[in-house]
Coordinates of C-alpha atoms in Angstrom, one line a residue:
M87 CA 181.2 102.2 130.8
P88 CA 184.3 103.1 128.7
P89 CA 184.8 101.4 125.4
A90 CA 187.2 98.5 125.2
D91 CA 189.5 100.3 122.7
G92 CA 189.8 103.2 125.1
G93 CA 188.4 105.7 122.6
K94 CA 185.3 108.0 122.9
P95 CA 182.1 106.0 123.4
R96 CA 180.0 105.9 120.3
R97 CA 176.4 107.2 120.5
S98 CA 173.7 104.5 120.6
R99 CA 170.8 105.2 118.2
T100 CA 168.7 102.0 119.0
G101 CA 169.6 101.6 122.7
C102 CA 167.6 102.2 125.8
H103 CA 166.5 105.6 127.0
N104 CA 169.1 105.9 129.7
C105 CA 172.1 105.1 127.4
R106 CA 170.9 107.5 124.8
R107 CA 170.4 110.3 127.4
L108 CA 174.0 109.7 128.7
H109 CA 175.4 109.4 125.1
R110 CA 176.9 106.0 125.8
K111 CA 177.0 102.8 123.9
C112 CA 174.2 100.4 124.8
D113 CA 174.6 96.7 124.4
E114 CA 170.8 96.6 123.8
T115 CA 170.3 93.5 126.0
K116 CA 166.6 92.8 126.6
P117 CA 164.8 93.3 128.9
A118 CA 167.5 95.4 130.6
C119 CA 170.9 96.3 129.3
L120 CA 174.1 95.8 131.3
G121 CA 174.7 99.5 131.8
C122 CA 171.3 100.0 133.5
L123 CA 171.8 96.9 135.6
D124 CA 175.2 98.2 136.9
L125 CA 173.7 101.6 137.8
G126 CA 170.5 100.1 139.2
K127 CA 168.4 102.1 136.7
Q128 CA 165.1 101.1 135.1
C129 CA 165.8 100.1 131.5
V130 CA 163.3 101.4 129.0
Y131 CA 163.3 101.0 125.2
S132 CA 161.3 103.4 123.2
L133 CA 160.8 104.2 119.5
R134 CA 162.7 107.2 118.4
V135 CA 161.3 109.2 115.6
S136 CA 163.7 111.2 113.5
W137 CA 162.4 114.3 111.6
G138 CA 164.5 114.7 108.5
G139 CA 164.1 117.0 105.5
R140 CA 165.9 119.8 103.8
P141 CA 167.2 122.8 105.6
F142 CA 164.7 125.7 105.8
N143 CA 166.5 128.0 103.3
K144 CA 166.3 125.2 100.7
S145 CA 162.6 124.4 101.2
S146 CA 159.9 125.8 99.0
F147 CA 158.9 128.4 101.5
G148 CA 162.5 129.3 102.1
K149 CA 163.1 129.9 98.4
C150 CA 160.0 132.0 98.3
L151 CA 161.4 134.3 100.9
K152 CA 164.4 135.0 98.7
T153 CA 162.1 137.0 96.3
A154 CA 159.4 138.0 98.8
A155 CA 159.3 139.1 102.4
V156 CA 156.5 138.7 104.9
A157 CA 154.9 142.0 105.8
A158 CA 152.7 142.7 108.8
I159 CA 149.6 144.6 107.6
P160 CA 147.6 146.3 110.4
T161 CA 144.0 145.3 110.5
T162 CA 142.7 148.0 112.8
E163 CA 140.6 150.9 111.4
S164 CA 143.0 153.5 112.7
L165 CA 145.4 153.2 109.8
D166 CA 146.3 156.9 109.9
A167 CA 147.7 156.7 113.5
D168 CA 150.8 158.5 114.5
Q169 CA 153.9 156.9 112.9
A170 CA 156.1 157.5 116.0
R171 CA 153.6 155.7 118.2
L172 CA 153.6 152.7 115.9
N173 CA 157.4 152.6 116.0
E174 CA 157.4 152.6 119.8
E175 CA 155.0 149.7 119.7
A176 CA 157.0 147.7 117.2
N177 CA 158.0 145.1 119.7
E178 CA 154.4 144.6 121.0
D179 CA 152.0 142.0 119.6
T180 CA 150.1 143.3 116.6
S181 CA 147.0 141.8 114.9
F182 CA 148.0 141.3 111.3
I183 CA 147.5 139.2 108.2
Y184 CA 150.2 137.7 106.0
G185 CA 150.9 139.4 102.7
L186 CA 153.9 139.5 100.3
A187 CA 156.2 142.3 99.6
R188 CA 158.9 142.5 96.9
T189 CA 162.6 142.3 97.8
R190 CA 165.6 143.6 96.1
H191 CA 165.5 140.6 93.7
S192 CA 162.3 142.0 92.2
T193 CA 162.4 143.8 88.9
A194 CA 159.6 146.3 89.8
E195 CA 158.1 147.9 92.8
A196 CA 155.3 146.3 94.6
E197 CA 152.0 148.1 94.0
L198 CA 149.3 148.0 96.6
G199 CA 145.8 149.3 96.4
S200 CA 145.6 149.4 92.6
R201 CA 141.9 150.5 92.8
N202 CA 142.7 153.7 94.5
S203 CA 146.0 155.0 93.1
S204 CA 145.9 158.3 95.0
N205 CA 146.0 156.4 98.3
S206 CA 148.1 153.5 97.2
S207 CA 151.1 152.5 99.2
R208 CA 154.3 151.4 97.4
V209 CA 156.9 149.2 99.1
T210 CA 160.2 149.9 97.3
S211 CA 163.1 147.6 97.2
P212 CA 165.2 146.5 99.0
L213 CA 163.1 145.2 101.9
Q214 CA 164.4 143.1 104.7
A215 CA 162.4 141.2 107.2
S216 CA 163.6 139.8 110.5
P217 CA 162.0 138.9 113.8
A218 CA 163.6 141.9 115.5
N219 CA 162.6 144.3 112.8
P220 CA 159.4 143.2 111.0
I221 CA 158.4 145.0 107.9
R222 CA 155.3 147.1 108.5
V223 CA 153.1 148.6 105.9
D224 CA 151.7 151.5 108.0
A225 CA 150.2 153.6 105.3
I226 CA 146.6 153.2 104.1
A227 CA 145.8 149.5 103.7
P228 CA 145.7 148.1 100.2
S229 CA 142.6 146.6 98.7
I230 CA 142.6 142.9 99.7
Y231 CA 140.3 140.7 97.6
Q232 CA 138.3 138.2 99.6
N233 CA 137.1 134.8 98.3
P234 CA 139.0 134.8 95.0
S235 CA 137.1 132.9 92.3
H236 CA 138.7 130.5 89.8
L237 CA 136.0 131.7 87.4
S238 CA 137.3 135.3 87.5
Q239 CA 137.9 135.2 83.7
L240 CA 134.1 134.9 83.1
P241 CA 131.7 137.8 83.2
A242 CA 129.6 138.1 86.3
S243 CA 126.4 137.3 84.3
H244 CA 128.0 134.0 83.0
R245 CA 129.1 133.0 86.5
L246 CA 125.4 133.6 87.6
L247 CA 124.2 131.3 84.8
L248 CA 126.8 128.6 85.7
D249 CA 125.6 128.7 89.3
H250 CA 122.0 128.4 88.1
F251 CA 122.9 125.4 85.9
C252 CA 124.4 123.6 88.9
H253 CA 121.8 124.4 91.5
A254 CA 118.6 124.7 89.5
V255 CA 118.8 123.3 85.9
T256 CA 120.4 119.9 86.7
R257 CA 118.2 119.6 89.8
S258 CA 115.0 120.1 87.7
F259 CA 115.5 116.7 85.9
S260 CA 117.6 114.7 88.4
L261 CA 115.5 112.1 90.3
H262 CA 118.2 111.5 92.9
L263 CA 121.0 113.5 94.5
A264 CA 123.6 111.1 93.0
T265 CA 122.3 111.9 89.5
H266 CA 122.4 115.6 90.3
H267 CA 126.0 115.3 91.5
G268 CA 126.8 113.3 88.4
F269 CA 125.5 116.0 86.0
C270 CA 127.6 118.7 87.8
M271 CA 130.8 116.5 87.9
T272 CA 130.4 115.6 84.3
Y273 CA 129.5 118.9 82.6
L274 CA 131.3 121.6 84.7
P275 CA 134.9 120.3 84.1
L276 CA 134.2 119.8 80.4
A277 CA 132.6 123.2 80.0
L278 CA 135.3 125.0 81.9
D279 CA 138.3 123.3 80.3
P280 CA 140.0 126.1 78.3
A281 CA 141.5 123.5 75.9
A282 CA 138.2 121.9 75.1
G283 CA 137.0 124.4 72.5
N284 CA 133.9 122.4 71.8
G285 CA 131.2 124.8 72.5
L286 CA 130.1 123.2 75.7
L287 CA 130.4 126.3 77.8
P288 CA 128.0 128.4 75.7
A289 CA 125.6 125.4 75.5
V290 CA 125.6 125.1 79.3
L291 CA 125.0 128.9 79.6
E292 CA 122.2 128.6 77.1
A293 CA 120.5 125.8 79.1
A294 CA 120.7 128.0 82.2
A295 CA 119.4 131.1 80.4
L296 CA 116.5 129.1 78.9
H297 CA 115.5 127.8 82.3
R298 CA 115.7 131.3 83.9
K299 CA 113.6 132.6 81.0
S300 CA 110.9 130.0 81.8
L301 CA 111.0 131.3 85.4
G302 CA 110.6 134.9 84.3
L303 CA 114.2 135.8 85.4
Y304 CA 115.8 136.3 82.0
D305 CA 114.8 138.2 78.9
N306 CA 118.1 138.8 77.0
E307 CA 117.1 137.2 73.6
R308 CA 120.2 138.6 71.9
E309 CA 122.5 136.8 74.4
L310 CA 120.5 133.6 74.0
I311 CA 121.0 133.7 70.2
A312 CA 124.7 134.4 70.8
F313 CA 125.0 131.3 73.1
R314 CA 123.4 129.1 70.5
H315 CA 125.5 130.5 67.7
A316 CA 128.7 130.0 69.7
S317 CA 127.9 126.5 70.7
I318 CA 127.0 125.4 67.2
F319 CA 129.9 127.2 65.6
Q320 CA 132.5 125.8 68.1
F321 CA 131.1 122.2 68.0
K322 CA 133.5 120.2 65.9
L323 CA 132.5 116.5 65.5
P324 CA 135.6 114.4 65.9
T325 CA 136.4 111.2 64.1
I326 CA 134.4 108.9 66.4
G327 CA 136.4 106.1 67.9
E328 CA 139.9 107.5 67.6
N329 CA 140.0 109.6 70.8
P330 CA 137.8 108.5 73.8
V331 CA 138.1 111.9 75.5
E332 CA 137.0 113.8 72.3
D333 CA 134.2 111.3 71.9
D334 CA 132.9 112.0 75.4
K335 CA 133.0 115.8 74.7
A336 CA 131.0 115.3 71.5
L337 CA 128.5 113.1 73.2
A338 CA 128.1 115.5 76.1
M339 CA 127.6 118.4 73.6
A340 CA 124.9 116.6 71.6
L341 CA 123.0 115.8 74.8
I342 CA 123.2 119.3 76.2
L343 CA 121.9 120.7 72.9
C344 CA 119.0 118.2 73.2
L345 CA 118.4 119.5 76.7
C346 CA 118.3 123.1 75.6
D347 CA 115.5 122.4 73.1
I348 CA 113.6 120.5 75.8
L349 CA 114.0 123.4 78.1
A350 CA 112.7 125.7 75.4
G351 CA 109.5 123.5 75.3
G352 CA 110.5 121.4 72.3
E353 CA 108.7 123.8 70.0
K354 CA 111.3 123.6 67.2
A355 CA 110.3 120.8 64.8
N356 CA 112.4 117.7 65.4
S357 CA 115.1 119.8 67.0
W358 CA 115.6 117.9 70.2
Q359 CA 115.1 114.5 68.5
L360 CA 117.8 115.5 66.0
H361 CA 120.3 116.0 68.7
L362 CA 119.2 112.8 70.5
Q363 CA 119.6 110.8 67.3
G364 CA 123.1 112.2 66.9
A365 CA 124.0 111.1 70.5
I366 CA 122.5 107.7 69.9
A367 CA 124.6 107.3 66.7
M368 CA 127.8 108.3 68.5
I369 CA 127.1 105.8 71.3
Q370 CA 126.5 103.0 68.8
Q371 CA 129.6 103.8 66.9
V372 CA 132.0 104.0 69.9
S373 CA 130.5 100.8 71.4
E374 CA 131.1 98.6 68.4
G375 CA 133.3 95.7 69.5
R376 CA 133.9 97.3 72.9
S377 CA 132.9 96.3 76.4
T378 CA 131.0 98.8 78.4
S379 CA 133.0 97.8 81.5
Q380 CA 136.0 99.5 80.0
E381 CA 134.2 102.9 79.5
S382 CA 135.2 105.9 81.5
D383 CA 132.9 107.2 84.3
I384 CA 131.9 110.1 82.1
R385 CA 130.9 107.8 79.2
K386 CA 128.9 105.5 81.6
F387 CA 127.0 108.5 83.0
L388 CA 126.3 110.0 79.5
R389 CA 125.2 106.6 78.2
R390 CA 122.7 106.2 81.0
W391 CA 121.3 109.7 80.5
C392 CA 121.0 109.1 76.7
E393 CA 119.2 105.8 77.4
S394 CA 116.6 107.5 79.6
L395 CA 116.0 110.2 77.0
E396 CA 115.6 107.6 74.2
V397 CA 113.3 105.3 76.2
L398 CA 110.9 108.1 77.1
S399 CA 110.8 109.2 73.5
I400 CA 109.9 105.8 72.2
L401 CA 106.1 106.2 72.7
G402 CA 105.9 109.5 71.0
P403 CA 104.1 109.8 67.6
D404 CA 106.4 108.8 64.7
S405 CA 109.3 108.1 67.1
K406 CA 112.5 107.4 65.4
S407 CA 114.0 105.6 68.4
A408 CA 113.6 102.0 69.3
G409 CA 116.0 101.6 72.3
Q410 CA 119.3 101.3 70.5
T411 CA 121.2 102.5 73.5
V412 CA 119.5 100.2 76.0
E413 CA 122.2 98.3 77.9
A414 CA 121.3 94.6 78.4
S415 CA 121.2 93.7 82.1
S416 CA 119.9 90.8 84.1
L417 CA 119.1 93.1 87.0
D418 CA 115.6 94.4 87.4
Y419 CA 115.8 97.5 89.7
I420 CA 114.1 100.9 89.7
D421 CA 116.5 103.0 87.7
E422 CA 117.0 106.5 89.1
F423 CA 117.5 107.9 85.6
H424 CA 114.2 106.5 84.2
G425 CA 112.0 106.5 87.3
F426 CA 110.8 103.0 86.7
C427 CA 112.1 99.5 86.8
R428 CA 114.4 98.3 84.0
G429 CA 112.1 95.3 83.4
L430 CA 109.6 97.8 81.9
I431 CA 112.0 98.9 79.1
P432 CA 111.5 95.8 76.9
I433 CA 107.7 96.5 77.2
F434 CA 108.3 100.1 76.0
Q435 CA 110.1 98.7 73.0
E436 CA 107.3 96.1 72.4
V437 CA 104.6 98.8 72.5
H438 CA 106.7 100.8 70.0
L439 CA 106.7 97.9 67.6
L440 CA 103.0 97.2 68.1
L441 CA 102.2 100.8 67.2
I442 CA 104.2 100.5 64.0
E443 CA 102.3 97.3 63.1
C444 CA 99.0 99.0 63.9
Q445 CA 99.8 101.7 61.4
S446 CA 100.7 99.1 58.8
L447 CA 97.4 97.3 59.5
Q448 CA 95.4 100.5 59.1
G449 CA 97.1 101.1 55.7
M450 CA 96.3 97.5 54.7
L451 CA 92.6 97.9 55.7
G452 CA 92.3 100.7 53.2
L453 CA 93.6 98.6 50.4
V454 CA 92.1 95.1 50.9
G455 CA 89.3 95.6 53.5
P456 CA 88.9 94.0 56.9
S457 CA 87.9 90.6 55.7
H458 CA 91.1 89.8 53.9
P459 CA 92.9 86.8 55.4
M460 CA 96.2 88.7 55.8
V461 CA 94.4 91.5 57.8
E462 CA 92.8 88.9 60.0
K463 CA 96.1 87.2 60.7
M464 CA 97.9 90.4 61.4
S465 CA 95.1 91.6 63.7
Y466 CA 95.3 88.3 65.7
V467 CA 99.0 88.5 66.1
I468 CA 98.8 92.1 67.3
E469 CA 96.1 91.3 69.8
Q470 CA 98.0 88.3 71.2
R471 CA 101.2 90.3 71.6
C472 CA 99.3 93.2 73.1
Q473 CA 97.7 90.9 75.7
T474 CA 101.1 89.4 76.5
A475 CA 102.5 92.9 77.1
I476 CA 99.5 93.8 79.3
N477 CA 100.0 90.7 81.4
G478 CA 103.7 91.5 81.8
V479 CA 102.9 95.0 83.0
K480 CA 100.4 93.7 85.5
S481 CA 102.8 91.1 86.7
S482 CA 105.4 93.7 87.3
L483 CA 102.8 95.9 89.2
S484 CA 102.0 93.0 91.5
Q485 CA 105.6 92.9 92.9
T486 CA 105.8 93.8 96.5
S487 CA 109.5 94.2 96.9
H488 CA 111.7 96.6 94.9
T489 CA 115.4 97.1 94.6
F490 CA 117.4 100.1 93.4
H491 CA 120.7 100.7 91.6
P492 CA 123.5 99.0 93.7
G493 CA 125.4 102.3 93.8
I494 CA 122.7 104.3 95.6
Q495 CA 120.4 101.8 97.4
S496 CA 122.4 101.8 100.6
Y497 CA 121.8 105.5 101.3
M498 CA 118.3 106.0 100.0
S499 CA 115.9 107.2 102.7
P500 CA 112.5 105.3 103.2
Q501 CA 110.7 108.4 101.9
V502 CA 112.7 108.6 98.6
Q503 CA 112.2 104.8 98.1
S504 CA 108.5 105.1 98.6
E505 CA 108.3 108.0 96.1
F506 CA 110.3 106.0 93.5
I507 CA 107.9 103.1 94.0
S508 CA 104.9 105.4 93.4
L509 CA 106.5 106.9 90.3
N510 CA 107.3 103.4 89.1
Q511 CA 103.7 102.4 89.4
A512 CA 102.5 105.5 87.6
F513 CA 104.7 104.6 84.6
H514 CA 103.3 101.1 84.6
H515 CA 99.8 102.5 84.3
G516 CA 100.9 104.9 81.6
I517 CA 102.1 101.9 79.5
L518 CA 98.8 100.2 80.1
L519 CA 97.0 103.3 78.7
H520 CA 99.0 103.1 75.5
L521 CA 98.2 99.4 75.2
Y522 CA 94.5 99.9 75.9
R523 CA 93.9 103.0 73.8
R524 CA 96.4 103.1 71.0
V525 CA 96.9 99.3 70.4
Q526 CA 93.5 97.7 71.4
G527 CA 91.5 100.8 70.5
S528 CA 89.5 100.7 73.8
P529 CA 87.2 103.8 74.4
P530 CA 88.1 106.3 77.1
T531 CA 85.1 105.1 79.1
D532 CA 86.5 101.6 79.4
P533 CA 86.9 100.6 83.0
N534 CA 90.5 99.6 82.5
V535 CA 91.3 103.0 81.1
E536 CA 89.5 104.8 83.8
A537 CA 91.2 102.7 86.5
S538 CA 94.7 103.5 85.1
V539 CA 94.0 107.2 84.8
Q540 CA 92.8 107.3 88.4
A541 CA 95.9 105.2 89.6
I542 CA 98.3 107.6 87.8
I543 CA 96.8 110.7 89.4
L544 CA 96.8 108.9 92.9
H545 CA 100.4 107.8 92.7
L546 CA 101.7 111.1 91.4
S547 CA 99.8 113.0 94.1
E548 CA 102.0 111.0 96.6
L549 CA 105.2 112.5 95.2
G550 CA 106.8 115.5 97.0
L551 CA 108.1 118.4 94.9
R552 CA 111.1 119.7 96.7
D553 CA 114.0 122.2 96.0
E554 CA 116.3 119.3 95.4
A555 CA 116.7 116.3 93.2
C556 CA 113.7 114.0 93.8
P557 CA 111.5 111.5 91.9
G558 CA 108.7 114.1 91.5
V559 CA 110.6 115.8 88.7
A560 CA 109.9 112.9 86.4
M561 CA 106.1 112.9 86.7
L562 CA 105.4 114.7 83.4
Q563 CA 105.4 111.6 81.1
P564 CA 102.8 109.5 83.1
L565 CA 100.8 112.7 83.9
F566 CA 100.6 113.5 80.2
D567 CA 99.5 109.9 79.5
A568 CA 96.7 110.3 82.1
G569 CA 95.7 113.7 80.7
C570 CA 95.4 112.4 77.1
Q571 CA 92.9 109.7 78.3
S572 CA 90.9 111.8 80.7
Y573 CA 87.4 112.6 79.6
S574 CA 85.9 113.5 83.1
Q575 CA 86.4 117.0 84.3
H576 CA 87.6 116.0 87.8
H577 CA 90.4 114.0 86.3
R578 CA 91.4 116.8 84.0
D579 CA 91.4 119.3 86.9
S580 CA 93.7 117.0 88.8
V581 CA 96.1 116.7 85.9
I582 CA 96.2 120.5 85.4
D583 CA 96.8 121.1 89.2
L584 CA 99.8 118.7 89.2
M585 CA 101.2 120.3 86.0
N586 CA 100.9 123.7 87.5
A587 CA 102.7 122.6 90.7
L588 CA 105.4 120.9 88.6
E589 CA 106.0 124.1 86.4
K590 CA 105.9 126.4 89.4
R591 CA 108.5 124.4 91.3
Y592 CA 110.9 123.6 88.5
G593 CA 110.1 125.9 85.6
M594 CA 110.6 123.4 82.8
G595 CA 109.4 124.9 79.5
N596 CA 108.0 121.6 78.2
V597 CA 105.5 121.5 81.1
S598 CA 103.7 124.6 80.0
R599 CA 103.7 123.4 76.4
A600 CA 102.3 120.0 77.4
R601 CA 99.5 121.7 79.4
T602 CA 98.6 124.0 76.5
F603 CA 98.4 121.0 74.2
L604 CA 96.1 119.1 76.6
Q605 CA 93.8 122.0 76.9
E606 CA 93.5 122.3 73.1
Y607 CA 93.1 118.6 72.7
W608 CA 90.4 118.3 75.3
T609 CA 88.3 121.0 73.5
E610 CA 88.7 119.2 70.2
F611 CA 88.1 115.8 71.7
D612 CA 84.9 116.8 73.3
Q613 CA 83.6 118.3 70.0
Q614 CA 84.5 115.2 68.1
R615 CA 83.1 112.9 70.8
S616 CA 79.7 114.7 70.5
R617 CA 79.7 113.6 66.9
G618 CA 80.6 110.0 67.8
V619 CA 84.3 110.3 66.8
D620 CA 87.0 109.0 69.2
L621 CA 89.9 111.4 68.5
H622 CA 93.2 110.0 69.7
W623 CA 95.8 112.4 70.9
S624 CA 98.5 110.9 68.7
T625 CA 96.3 111.7 65.7
Y626 CA 95.6 115.2 66.8
I627 CA 99.2 116.1 67.6
K628 CA 100.2 115.1 64.0
L629 CA 97.3 117.0 62.5
K630 CA 98.3 120.2 64.3
G631 CA 102.0 119.8 63.8
W632 CA 102.7 119.9 67.6
E633 CA 106.2 119.1 68.8
L634 CA 106.5 117.9 72.4
S635 CA 109.2 116.6 74.6
L636 CA 108.0 115.0 77.9
Y637 CA 111.4 114.4 79.5

């Protein structure tokens, strides 16, 4: 249909398929245009997709070819084949890989095979590539590096330690795969940031080296000292509160130094507690007047880790922590950082305060005697508070349903949930042992004490120790609690067997140190018991100057 003005029909871009095919103007009448009705054709409208973009020579790849040509590098083993035969087969299909060759725009020749200079092949400029005449590098093939690493700037020994940190160290104290992933995603980017300059990389390497040493896979003491020196020397504490990123780096550094001393067995006096106290102080300072909901993901993760370290250190002898980093929450779920329900944390704090009051009461007894009215009042208050705490633990133990952190509950397997519940119950009985023995002063033969020791061993025996993050990695604290209150040989043997399995599987230095302490304590306990003296482990550990970390 010619146009009304007699000119050339304009092309229709939104018309029907027939009009566009015939390059004629379509009146776009629906369901059928007038042109198709006149011709008796089926009128079909379809969506036309137009692929736009820059011309090839102006694209990124096109610009790249201005300075580099694509070369076909033979991949067959017969690289010394006859040149004439290769020229005859130039138009045949050849198996090749893509490489880059310099063009006349280059300022120097392209050097191939730098490892073997005598057999290297140089492609001189200018080089032209075209479909009809592809560039061929037919001399001896160059050295082609496979699987290039973004850690190539690190020595091979350091790359090995980094890999060990990711796959072994963090797994050894992560109760869940999400926690394990969180440690890697938090520490690796910070440690490998070239602009960080905060000593995190040598501290991470030190943690990995200490763990390998406990496994018998590392004995380079000089390098270990160098790692510690570099991490401390490069650690620059920022002005807390001015730069959140720098605050996160400093907090991560303090916690990894704490971990290093734990991996070493916690044998240096107050070393791991010193770093933990530094991390706690930083968290308190950066949290003043700020909502935790506005924190970065890194800060939230580090806060939860710091909280778990602090809570587990509360019941140690002369603990300097009281739960300053504990985040208030109305939810009571089994925390994958702690291994027990969050409702038990206030009872940890209460036991800590009761132990302090018991020490004060003992000092008062030496001054005024047991019959003094103040001593009687204080004893009554301690006993009432202790009984309330015991009832609270038993009430929590009686719960039949358990929940987990909202972020991981949906993908926890029934086996993992069951193991978390067993671990949670073991921690409950561990708290009961502290209340029975250290606050109430019950003897080790008390039925309540024996029942809790037996329950801890039973629940911990239900945990699987696997080569992955799992609840079993956190059994040391309740296992140590049971060991300290075990006076029968079969209970002691069970405790040692579980500790041996834990150390063999995960190689944590604090496990062997805790086992050594228990064996020494049992010997002394039996000797004192034969004389009618009930020697508490907390008294013995202070007398001998032992330093333990049970994380």
